[in-house]
Short mmCIF file of C-alpha atoms in Angstrom, two decimals:
data_model
loop_
_atom_site.label_atom_id
_atom_site.label_comp_id
_atom_site.label_asym_id
_atom_site.label_seq_id
_atom_site.Cartn_x
_atom_site.Cartn_y
_atom_site.Cartn_z
CA MET P 1 88.41 120.02 75.64
CA ARG P 2 91.10 116.96 75.01
CA THR P 3 93.69 116.47 72.30
CA PRO P 4 92.48 113.75 70.25
CA THR P 5 94.90 110.29 69.81
CA GLU P 6 95.49 110.83 66.45
CA MET P 7 97.64 114.40 66.93
CA ILE P 8 99.25 113.52 69.92
CA VAL P 9 100.59 110.16 68.16
CA GLY P 10 101.19 112.61 65.38
CA LEU P 11 103.31 115.23 67.45
CA VAL P 12 105.46 112.36 69.43
CA LEU P 13 106.32 110.60 66.18
CA CYS P 14 107.44 113.01 63.34
CA PRO P 15 109.77 115.17 66.08
CA CYS P 16 111.73 111.65 66.42
CA GLY P 17 111.48 111.13 62.95
CA LEU P 18 112.91 114.41 61.92
CA LEU P 19 115.91 114.12 64.79
CA LEU P 20 116.52 110.30 63.57
CA THR P 21 116.40 111.97 59.73
CA PHE P 22 118.73 114.96 60.59
CA THR P 23 121.63 112.53 62.44
CA GLY P 24 121.74 110.18 59.74
CA THR P 25 122.19 112.72 57.14
CA LEU P 26 124.96 114.86 58.86
CA THR P 27 127.17 111.59 60.08
CA PRO P 28 129.48 110.19 57.32
CA LYS P 29 128.35 106.36 57.96
CA TRP P 30 126.41 105.08 55.33
CA ARG P 31 128.54 102.42 54.44
CA GLN P 32 131.47 100.87 55.80
CA VAL P 33 134.59 99.19 54.11
CA SER P 34 136.95 96.90 56.05
CA LEU P 35 139.41 94.30 55.06
CA ILE P 36 140.90 96.38 53.04
CA PRO P 37 143.39 94.34 50.39
CA ASN P 38 147.17 96.14 50.84
CA GLN P 39 146.03 98.12 54.05
CA PRO P 40 146.33 97.76 57.94
CA ILE P 41 143.94 94.86 58.65
CA ASP P 42 142.26 97.77 61.52
CA LEU P 43 141.64 100.43 59.10
CA ILE P 44 137.89 101.21 58.32
CA LEU P 45 136.47 103.41 55.63
CA GLU P 46 133.28 105.26 56.55
CA GLN P 47 131.58 106.81 53.59
CA GLY P 48 128.55 108.69 54.36
CA ILE P 49 126.60 111.33 51.52
CA TRP P 50 128.82 114.02 52.24
CA ASP P 51 132.52 113.03 53.37
CA VAL P 52 134.20 109.75 54.15
CA CYS P 53 136.10 109.18 57.22
CA ARG P 54 139.43 106.57 57.52
CA GLU P 55 139.70 105.27 61.01
CA ARG P 56 141.69 102.81 62.73
CA GLN P 57 140.06 100.55 65.19
CA SER P 58 143.48 99.93 67.34
CA SER P 59 144.07 103.21 67.99
CA HIS P 60 140.89 104.98 67.21
CA ASP P 61 142.39 107.83 65.21
CA ARG P 62 139.88 109.49 62.75
CA LEU P 63 140.59 111.35 60.11
CA CYS P 64 137.35 113.10 57.74
CA GLY P 65 137.88 114.76 54.35
CA GLN P 66 139.52 111.84 52.80
CA ALA P 67 140.00 112.22 49.03
CA ASP P 68 137.26 110.91 46.38
CA GLU P 69 139.69 108.63 44.52
CA LEU P 70 137.03 106.54 42.73
CA GLY P 71 133.96 108.72 42.07
CA TYR P 72 131.84 107.56 45.04
CA PHE P 73 130.35 110.99 45.44
CA GLU P 74 129.24 111.18 41.87
CA GLN P 75 127.20 108.25 41.43
CA VAL P 76 123.99 108.72 41.57
CA PRO P 77 122.34 107.39 44.44
CA VAL P 78 124.37 109.47 46.28
CA ARG P 79 123.83 112.63 44.41
CA VAL P 80 120.20 112.01 45.00
CA ALA P 81 120.55 111.35 48.89
CA GLN P 82 122.59 114.97 48.82
CA GLY P 83 119.45 116.43 47.56
CA MET P 84 116.18 114.81 48.86
CA MET P 85 117.70 114.51 52.75
CA PRO P 86 117.98 117.81 53.45
CA THR P 87 114.65 118.48 51.68
CA SER P 88 113.07 116.02 53.56
CA VAL P 89 114.83 118.09 56.84
CA VAL P 90 112.91 121.20 55.76
CA VAL P 91 109.66 119.57 54.91
CA THR P 92 109.30 118.42 58.09
CA LEU P 93 110.21 121.46 59.91
CA LEU P 94 107.50 122.98 57.84
CA GLY P 95 105.22 120.43 58.62
CA LEU P 96 105.33 120.09 62.34
CA VAL P 97 105.06 124.02 62.03
CA VAL P 98 101.89 123.55 60.39
CA ALA P 99 100.66 120.33 62.85
CA ALA P 100 101.33 122.47 65.83
CA LEU P 101 98.65 125.72 64.13
CA GLY P 102 96.14 122.79 63.59
CA VAL P 103 96.21 121.09 67.12
CA ARG P 104 96.33 124.26 69.09
CA CYS P 105 96.54 122.70 72.15
CA TRP P 106 96.02 126.53 74.13
CA GLN P 107 92.80 126.15 72.42
CA GLU P 108 89.87 124.08 73.35
CA GLU P 109 88.95 123.04 70.05
CA PRO P 110 91.97 121.70 67.08
CA GLN P 111 91.73 122.71 64.04
CA HIS P 112 90.95 119.36 62.03
CA LEU P 113 91.56 120.36 58.93
CA VAL P 114 94.68 122.23 59.48
CA ALA P 115 96.43 118.68 61.04
CA GLY P 116 95.12 116.74 58.37
CA VAL P 117 97.22 118.96 55.73
CA ALA P 118 100.24 118.81 58.36
CA GLY P 119 99.86 114.88 58.23
CA LEU P 120 100.20 114.94 53.88
CA VAL P 121 102.98 117.36 54.80
CA LEU P 122 104.67 114.92 56.96
CA LEU P 123 104.21 112.06 55.33
CA LEU P 124 105.36 113.78 52.29
CA SER P 125 108.52 114.92 53.98
CA GLY P 126 108.72 110.91 55.37
CA LEU P 127 109.06 109.80 51.76
CA LEU P 128 111.28 112.18 50.98
CA SER P 129 113.69 110.27 53.10
CA LEU P 130 112.93 107.06 52.38
CA VAL P 131 113.35 107.04 49.06
CA PRO P 132 117.28 107.63 48.47
CA ALA P 133 117.66 105.48 51.86
CA SER P 134 116.06 102.58 49.75
CA TRP P 135 117.88 103.45 46.91
CA TYR P 136 121.42 103.64 48.37
CA THR P 137 120.57 100.26 50.49
CA HIS P 138 119.69 99.03 47.05
CA GLU P 139 123.08 99.65 45.34
CA LEU P 140 125.25 99.53 48.60
CA TRP P 141 127.24 96.57 46.78
CA ALA P 142 127.76 98.37 43.46
CA LEU P 143 128.66 101.77 44.35
CA PRO P 144 132.87 102.07 43.94
CA ALA P 145 134.95 100.71 46.51
CA PRO P 146 138.78 99.02 47.05
CA THR P 147 138.48 95.28 45.31
CA GLY P 148 138.29 92.47 47.69
CA SER P 149 136.58 94.44 50.51
CA THR P 150 134.01 93.80 52.51
CA LEU P 151 131.14 96.39 52.46
CA VAL P 152 128.76 96.49 55.88
CA VAL P 153 125.98 99.35 55.99
CA GLY P 154 126.60 101.58 58.92
CA TYR P 155 124.12 103.80 61.38
CA SER P 156 123.77 106.54 59.42
CA LEU P 157 121.27 104.83 57.11
CA VAL P 158 119.73 102.66 59.39
CA LEU P 159 119.07 106.12 60.89
CA SER P 160 117.52 107.56 58.00
CA TYR P 161 115.03 104.45 57.56
CA LEU P 162 113.79 104.82 61.19
CA GLY P 163 113.53 108.42 60.88
CA SER P 164 111.33 108.00 57.33
CA CYS P 165 109.25 105.21 59.11
CA LEU P 166 108.69 107.36 61.65
CA GLU P 167 107.61 110.51 59.65
CA ILE P 168 105.39 108.18 57.48
CA PHE P 169 103.45 106.89 60.58
CA GLY P 170 103.20 110.42 62.36
CA GLY P 171 101.75 112.16 59.22
CA LEU P 172 99.20 108.72 58.84
CA ALA P 173 98.58 109.51 62.31
CA LEU P 174 97.41 113.35 62.10
CA THR P 175 95.88 112.48 58.65
CA LEU P 176 93.04 111.07 60.41
CA SER P 177 92.41 114.05 61.38
CA PHE P 178 90.37 114.57 58.35
CA HIS P 179 88.02 111.79 59.59
CA GLN P 180 86.68 114.20 61.97
CA CYS P 181 86.40 116.93 60.04
CA CYS P 182 84.20 115.38 57.34
CA LYS P 183 82.20 113.94 60.58
CA ASP P 184 82.14 117.73 61.54
CA HIS P 185 80.63 119.10 58.19
CA ARG P 186 77.96 115.92 57.74
CA ALA P 187 76.79 116.51 61.57
CA PRO P 188 72.97 118.18 61.00
CA LYS P 189 72.69 122.01 62.48
CA LEU P 190 70.08 121.88 64.59
CA PRO P 191 68.49 125.32 65.52
CA PRO P 192 68.89 126.50 69.40
CA SER P 193 66.05 125.30 71.61
CA PRO P 194 63.60 127.77 73.12
CA LEU P 195 64.83 126.87 76.45
CA THR P 196 68.06 128.48 74.96
CA GLU P 197 66.28 131.50 73.42
CA ALA P 198 64.00 132.31 76.23
CA GLY P 199 66.82 133.26 78.64
CA PRO P 200 68.04 132.81 82.33
CA GLN P 201 63.77 133.71 83.81
CA SER P 202 62.02 131.55 81.37
CA THR P 203 63.86 128.14 82.10
CA GLY P 204 60.03 126.31 82.89
CA GLY P 205 61.00 122.91 84.28
CA ALA P 206 64.34 122.54 82.73
CA TYR P 207 67.03 121.87 85.59
CA ARG P 208 70.53 123.86 85.12
CA ASN P 209 72.78 122.24 87.24
CA PRO P 210 72.73 119.01 89.67
CA TRP P 211 72.01 121.47 92.83
CA ASP P 212 68.40 122.24 91.34
CA VAL P 213 67.51 119.26 90.98
CA LEU P 214 68.00 118.08 94.59
CA GLU P 215 66.50 121.53 95.66
CA ASP P 216 63.04 119.91 93.26
CA GLU P 217 63.30 116.89 95.11
CA ARG P 218 63.45 118.94 98.32
CA ASP P 219 60.89 120.72 98.06
CA GLY P 220 58.55 117.83 96.57
CA GLN P 221 59.15 116.02 99.68
CA HIS P 222 58.08 119.03 101.90
CA GLN P 223 54.64 119.42 99.85
CA ARG P 224 54.01 115.81 99.86
CA SER P 225 54.87 115.58 103.86
CA THR P 226 52.51 118.46 104.58
CA LEU P 227 49.59 116.72 102.95
CA PRO P 228 46.74 115.33 105.03
CA CYS P 229 46.82 111.86 106.41
CA ASP P 230 43.76 109.38 106.85
CA SER P 231 44.91 109.01 110.18
CA ASP P 232 44.62 112.91 110.69
CA LEU P 233 40.74 112.66 109.51
#
């Protein structure tokens, strides 16, 4: 049996979402601070949820582990992201394991119920990463920063957004497996036909394969050809 389309879509989107979310969680560029007063014009501060880096664009000198003098890491959106983003990664891994057991590409029949449950888990993981990314974006210009500086969204935040959306879409695709599961339960269970119970010797006039049909047609033509015609009488 071919793997259903919704399962293929889910197994493609969710690992991609996991990769993007994991990258956004680790990289320190959720927000970029530039044009800081009383500092070199090419100095940029890159702030993530775990670290703050300082980079000179002219020389590309980069130094991470900067001291948090403004209390950036004590803000609620940052603390929430520190808790929910790693949780989302772990839940996504768990959902992918369950999805692999449900899809069962090595078997003829997938387990639609297990695949649907995996879709719910992956949908939850996408929401777990979407909430902190949205909250951080909403509070981007309210978080502590040097006065008079310019604030820009960093690529880590964009990757977190994209990864969350892919996980949500992939989870929704897998939850469509519940539909097939319901169809299987609603389908009436017909009793076995007498032909299948009778065995190979009592097939009667039933054909087992196309070759039987061809042989039967040849026999019929042969019998018709042996019948006497009017001219023979």
